[in-house]
mmCIF file of C-alpha atoms in Angstrom:
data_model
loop_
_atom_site.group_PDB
_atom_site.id
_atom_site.type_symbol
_atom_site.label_atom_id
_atom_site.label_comp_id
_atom_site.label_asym_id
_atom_site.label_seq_id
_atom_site.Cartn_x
_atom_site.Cartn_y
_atom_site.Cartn_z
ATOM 1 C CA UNK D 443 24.970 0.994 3.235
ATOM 2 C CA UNK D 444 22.914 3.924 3.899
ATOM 3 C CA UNK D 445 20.033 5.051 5.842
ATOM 4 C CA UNK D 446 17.307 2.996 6.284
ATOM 5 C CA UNK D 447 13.661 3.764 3.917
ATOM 6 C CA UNK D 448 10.496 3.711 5.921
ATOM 7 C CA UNK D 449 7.780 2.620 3.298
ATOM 8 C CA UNK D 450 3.911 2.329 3.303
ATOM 9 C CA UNK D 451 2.124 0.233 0.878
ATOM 10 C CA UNK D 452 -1.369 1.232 1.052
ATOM 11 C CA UNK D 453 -4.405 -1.284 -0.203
ATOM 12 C CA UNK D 454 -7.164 0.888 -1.860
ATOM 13 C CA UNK D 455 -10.764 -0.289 -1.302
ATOM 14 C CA UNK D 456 -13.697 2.077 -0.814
ATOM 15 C CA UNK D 457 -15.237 0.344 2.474
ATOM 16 C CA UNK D 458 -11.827 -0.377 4.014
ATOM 17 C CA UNK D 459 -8.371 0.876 2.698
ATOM 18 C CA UNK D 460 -5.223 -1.504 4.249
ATOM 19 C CA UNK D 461 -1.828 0.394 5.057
ATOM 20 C CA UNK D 462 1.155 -1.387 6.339
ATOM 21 C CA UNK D 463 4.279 0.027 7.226
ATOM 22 C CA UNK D 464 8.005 -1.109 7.433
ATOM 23 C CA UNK D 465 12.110 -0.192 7.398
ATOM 24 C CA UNK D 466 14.006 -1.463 4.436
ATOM 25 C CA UNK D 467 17.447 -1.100 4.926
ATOM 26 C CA UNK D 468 19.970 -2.854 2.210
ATOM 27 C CA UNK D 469 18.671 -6.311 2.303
ATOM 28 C CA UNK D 470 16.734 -6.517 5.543
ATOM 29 C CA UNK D 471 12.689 -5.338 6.446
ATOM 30 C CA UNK D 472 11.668 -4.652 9.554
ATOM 31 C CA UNK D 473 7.962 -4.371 10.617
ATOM 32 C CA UNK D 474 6.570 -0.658 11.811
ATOM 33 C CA UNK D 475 2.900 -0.891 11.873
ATOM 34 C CA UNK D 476 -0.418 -1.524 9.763
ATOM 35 C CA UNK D 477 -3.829 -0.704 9.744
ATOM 36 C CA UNK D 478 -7.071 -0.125 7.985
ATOM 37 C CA UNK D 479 -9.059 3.083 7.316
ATOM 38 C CA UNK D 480 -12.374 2.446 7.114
ATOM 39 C CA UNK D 481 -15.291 4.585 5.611
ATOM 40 C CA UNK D 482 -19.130 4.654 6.379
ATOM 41 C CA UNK D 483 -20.964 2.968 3.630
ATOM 42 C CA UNK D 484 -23.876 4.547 4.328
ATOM 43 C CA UNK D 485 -22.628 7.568 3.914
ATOM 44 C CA UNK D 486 -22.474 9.505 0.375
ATOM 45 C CA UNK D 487 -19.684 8.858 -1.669
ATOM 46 C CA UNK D 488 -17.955 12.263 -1.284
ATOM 47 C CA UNK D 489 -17.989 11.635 2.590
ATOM 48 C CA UNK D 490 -16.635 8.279 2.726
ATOM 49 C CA UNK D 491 -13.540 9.620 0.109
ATOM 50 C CA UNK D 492 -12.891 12.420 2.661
ATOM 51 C CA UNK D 493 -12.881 9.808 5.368
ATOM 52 C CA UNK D 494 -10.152 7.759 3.863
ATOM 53 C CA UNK D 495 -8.152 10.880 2.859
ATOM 54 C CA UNK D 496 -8.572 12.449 6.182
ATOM 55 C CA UNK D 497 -7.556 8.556 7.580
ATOM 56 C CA UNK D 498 -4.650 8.569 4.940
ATOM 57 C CA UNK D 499 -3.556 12.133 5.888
ATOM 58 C CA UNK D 500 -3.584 11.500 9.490
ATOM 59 C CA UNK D 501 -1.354 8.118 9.412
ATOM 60 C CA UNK D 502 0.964 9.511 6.523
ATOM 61 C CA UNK D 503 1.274 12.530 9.487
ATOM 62 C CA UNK D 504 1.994 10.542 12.346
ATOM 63 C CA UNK D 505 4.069 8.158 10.654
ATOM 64 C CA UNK D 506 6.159 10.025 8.169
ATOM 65 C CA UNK D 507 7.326 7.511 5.638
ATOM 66 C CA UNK D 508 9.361 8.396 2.667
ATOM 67 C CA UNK D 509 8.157 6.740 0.157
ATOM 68 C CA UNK D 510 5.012 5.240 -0.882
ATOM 69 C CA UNK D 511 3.379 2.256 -2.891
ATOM 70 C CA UNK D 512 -0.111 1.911 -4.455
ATOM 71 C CA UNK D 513 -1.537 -1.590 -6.094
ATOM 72 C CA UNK D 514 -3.372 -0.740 -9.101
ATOM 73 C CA UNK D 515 -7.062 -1.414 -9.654
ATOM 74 C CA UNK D 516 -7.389 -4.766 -11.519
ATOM 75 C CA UNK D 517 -10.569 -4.478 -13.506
ATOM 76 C CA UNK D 518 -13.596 -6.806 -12.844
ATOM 77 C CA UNK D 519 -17.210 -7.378 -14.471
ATOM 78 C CA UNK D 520 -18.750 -4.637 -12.009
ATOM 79 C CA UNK D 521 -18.464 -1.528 -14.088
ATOM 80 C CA UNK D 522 -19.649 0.312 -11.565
ATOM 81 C CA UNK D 523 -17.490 -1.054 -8.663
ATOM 82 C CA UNK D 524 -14.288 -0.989 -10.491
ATOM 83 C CA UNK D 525 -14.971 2.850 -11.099
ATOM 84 C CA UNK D 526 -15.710 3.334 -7.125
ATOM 85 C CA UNK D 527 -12.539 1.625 -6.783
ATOM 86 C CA UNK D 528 -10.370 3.998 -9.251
ATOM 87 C CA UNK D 529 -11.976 6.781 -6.648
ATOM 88 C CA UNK D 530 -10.592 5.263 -3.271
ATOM 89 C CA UNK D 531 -7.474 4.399 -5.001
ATOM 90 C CA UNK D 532 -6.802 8.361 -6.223
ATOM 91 C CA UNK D 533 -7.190 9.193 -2.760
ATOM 92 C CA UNK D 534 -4.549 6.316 -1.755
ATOM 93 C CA UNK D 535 -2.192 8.194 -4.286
ATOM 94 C CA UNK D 536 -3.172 11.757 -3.743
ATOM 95 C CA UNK D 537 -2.559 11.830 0.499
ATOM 96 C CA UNK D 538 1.052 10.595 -0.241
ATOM 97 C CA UNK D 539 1.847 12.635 -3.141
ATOM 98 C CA UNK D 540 0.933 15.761 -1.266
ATOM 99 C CA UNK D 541 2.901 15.217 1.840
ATOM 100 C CA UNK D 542 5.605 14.946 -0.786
ATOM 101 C CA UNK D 543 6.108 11.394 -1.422
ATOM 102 C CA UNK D 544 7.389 9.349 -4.264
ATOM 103 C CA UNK D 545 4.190 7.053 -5.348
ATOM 104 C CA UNK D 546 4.940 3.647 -7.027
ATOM 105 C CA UNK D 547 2.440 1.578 -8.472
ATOM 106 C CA UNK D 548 2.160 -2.278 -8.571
ATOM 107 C CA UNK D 549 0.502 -4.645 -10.400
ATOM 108 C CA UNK D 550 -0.912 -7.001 -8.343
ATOM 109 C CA UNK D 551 0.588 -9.975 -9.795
ATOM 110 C CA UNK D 552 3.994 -7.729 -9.251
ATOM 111 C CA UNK D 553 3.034 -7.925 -5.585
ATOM 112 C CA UNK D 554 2.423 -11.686 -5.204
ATOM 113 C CA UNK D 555 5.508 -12.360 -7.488
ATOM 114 C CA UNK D 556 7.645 -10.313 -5.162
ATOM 115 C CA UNK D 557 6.369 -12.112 -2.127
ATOM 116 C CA UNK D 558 5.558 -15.644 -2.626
ATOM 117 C CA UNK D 559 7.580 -15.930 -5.484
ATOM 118 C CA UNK D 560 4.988 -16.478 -8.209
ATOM 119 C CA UNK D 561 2.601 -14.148 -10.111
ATOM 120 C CA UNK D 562 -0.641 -16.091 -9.005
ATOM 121 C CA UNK D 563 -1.455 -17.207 -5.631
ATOM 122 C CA UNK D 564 -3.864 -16.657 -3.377
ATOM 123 C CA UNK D 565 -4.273 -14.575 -0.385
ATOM 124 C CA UNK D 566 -3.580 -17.276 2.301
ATOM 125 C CA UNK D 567 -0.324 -18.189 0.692
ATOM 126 C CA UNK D 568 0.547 -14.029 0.405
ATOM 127 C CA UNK D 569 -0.754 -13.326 4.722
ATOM 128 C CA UNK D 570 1.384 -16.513 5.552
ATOM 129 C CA UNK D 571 4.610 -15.255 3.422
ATOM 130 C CA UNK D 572 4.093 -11.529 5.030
ATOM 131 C CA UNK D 573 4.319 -13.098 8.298
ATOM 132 C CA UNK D 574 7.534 -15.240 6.984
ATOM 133 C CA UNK D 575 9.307 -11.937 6.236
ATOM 134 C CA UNK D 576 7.916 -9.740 8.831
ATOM 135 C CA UNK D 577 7.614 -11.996 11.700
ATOM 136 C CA UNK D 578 6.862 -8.978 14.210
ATOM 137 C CA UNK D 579 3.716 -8.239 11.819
ATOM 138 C CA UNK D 580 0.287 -7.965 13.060
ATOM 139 C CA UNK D 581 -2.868 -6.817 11.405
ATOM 140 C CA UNK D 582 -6.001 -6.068 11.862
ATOM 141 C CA UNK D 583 -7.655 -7.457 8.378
ATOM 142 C CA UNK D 584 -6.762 -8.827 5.659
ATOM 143 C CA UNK D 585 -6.093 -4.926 3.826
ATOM 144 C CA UNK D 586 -3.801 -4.275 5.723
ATOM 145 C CA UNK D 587 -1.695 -7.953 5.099
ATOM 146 C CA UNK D 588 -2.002 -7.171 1.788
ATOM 147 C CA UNK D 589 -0.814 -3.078 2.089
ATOM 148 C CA UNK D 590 2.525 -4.962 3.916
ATOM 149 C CA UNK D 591 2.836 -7.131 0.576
ATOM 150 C CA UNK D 592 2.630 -3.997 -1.397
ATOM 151 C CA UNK D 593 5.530 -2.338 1.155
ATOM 152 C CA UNK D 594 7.215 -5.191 0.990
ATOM 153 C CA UNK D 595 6.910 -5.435 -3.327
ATOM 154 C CA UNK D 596 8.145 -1.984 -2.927
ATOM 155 C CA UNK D 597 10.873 -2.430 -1.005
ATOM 156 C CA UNK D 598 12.765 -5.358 -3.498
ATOM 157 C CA UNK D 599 11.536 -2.773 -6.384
ATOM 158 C CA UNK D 600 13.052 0.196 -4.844
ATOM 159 C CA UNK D 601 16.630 -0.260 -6.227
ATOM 160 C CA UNK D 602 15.804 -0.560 -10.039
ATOM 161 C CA UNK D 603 17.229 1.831 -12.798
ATOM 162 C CA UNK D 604 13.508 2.302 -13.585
ATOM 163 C CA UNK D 605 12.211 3.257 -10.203
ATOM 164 C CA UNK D 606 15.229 5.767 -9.483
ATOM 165 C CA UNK D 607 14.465 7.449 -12.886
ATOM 166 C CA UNK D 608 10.788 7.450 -12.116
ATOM 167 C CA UNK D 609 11.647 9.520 -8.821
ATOM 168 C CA UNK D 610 13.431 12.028 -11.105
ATOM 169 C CA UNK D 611 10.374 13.465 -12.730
ATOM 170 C CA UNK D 612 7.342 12.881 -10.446
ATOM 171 C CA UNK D 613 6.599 16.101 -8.379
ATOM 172 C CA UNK D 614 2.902 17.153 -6.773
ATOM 173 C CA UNK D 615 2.871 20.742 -6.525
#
């Protein structure tokens, strides 16, 4: 069957950015850990990115998961938050792409779909199906529920014709 995959979904946000953690081997998850970094918002905005990549860095260390997975930035009426958003999210991609990790991205609708079984839904139903599949699973906000939907969105994902061709020709030198 193989070996088994340890995957973090990571949650971008600017104030807090969720990671969760688990084992996907064949068919079955199992719960590692999860977390949120979190970033001093009264601080500039170059210090608070180099708190969650140093926060990132440090868990992506200690951890060592092989592969990664990133929601992407949905895009709202606040110009100016969606574009502080982009920022924390390059850092969520950036830490694991220069320890050397494969980084998908999911829509979040992808994410929801893959967990609760529908595209919509909202974040009550998605914390109460995380728990369903990863009955060990705490966390400490609601970032880092959703970071173990995005591992967990990964982990179904992982297998397609798509996502092993992706891994072909995605390098961070």
């Amino acid at each position: 069957m193989g070996e088994a995959i340890r995957i973090i979904g990571i949650d971008p946000g600017l104030r807090r950015t969720g990671w969760g953690m688990v084992e996907s081997f064949g068919n079955s998850l199992r719960f590692i850990a999860s977390g949120t970094v979190k970033s001093d918002d009264k601080a500039a905005l170059a210090t608070r990115l180099c708190q969650l990549h140093d926060g990132l860095a440090e868990i992506l260390h200690s951890a060592m998961p092989h592969e990664a997975a990133v929601e992407q930035t949905f895009v709202n009426k606040d110009a100016v938050a969606t574009l502080k958003l982009g920022q924390a999210r390059g850092i969520a991609m950036l830490v694991p792409a220069r320890a050397g990790l494969v980084v998908a991205e999911y829509a979040p609708n992808a994410v929801k779909k893959a967990v609760i079984g529908v595209g919509h839904g909202d974040k009550k139903q998605i914390h109460m199906m995380v728990k369903v599949l990863l009955p060990k699973a705490t966390f400490d906000t609601e970032h880092a529920a959703d970071a173990l939907a995005i591992a967990i969105c990964h982990a179904h994902h992982r297998q397609s014709i798509a996502y092993r061709m992706a891994l072909a020709g995605q390098v961070c030198s």
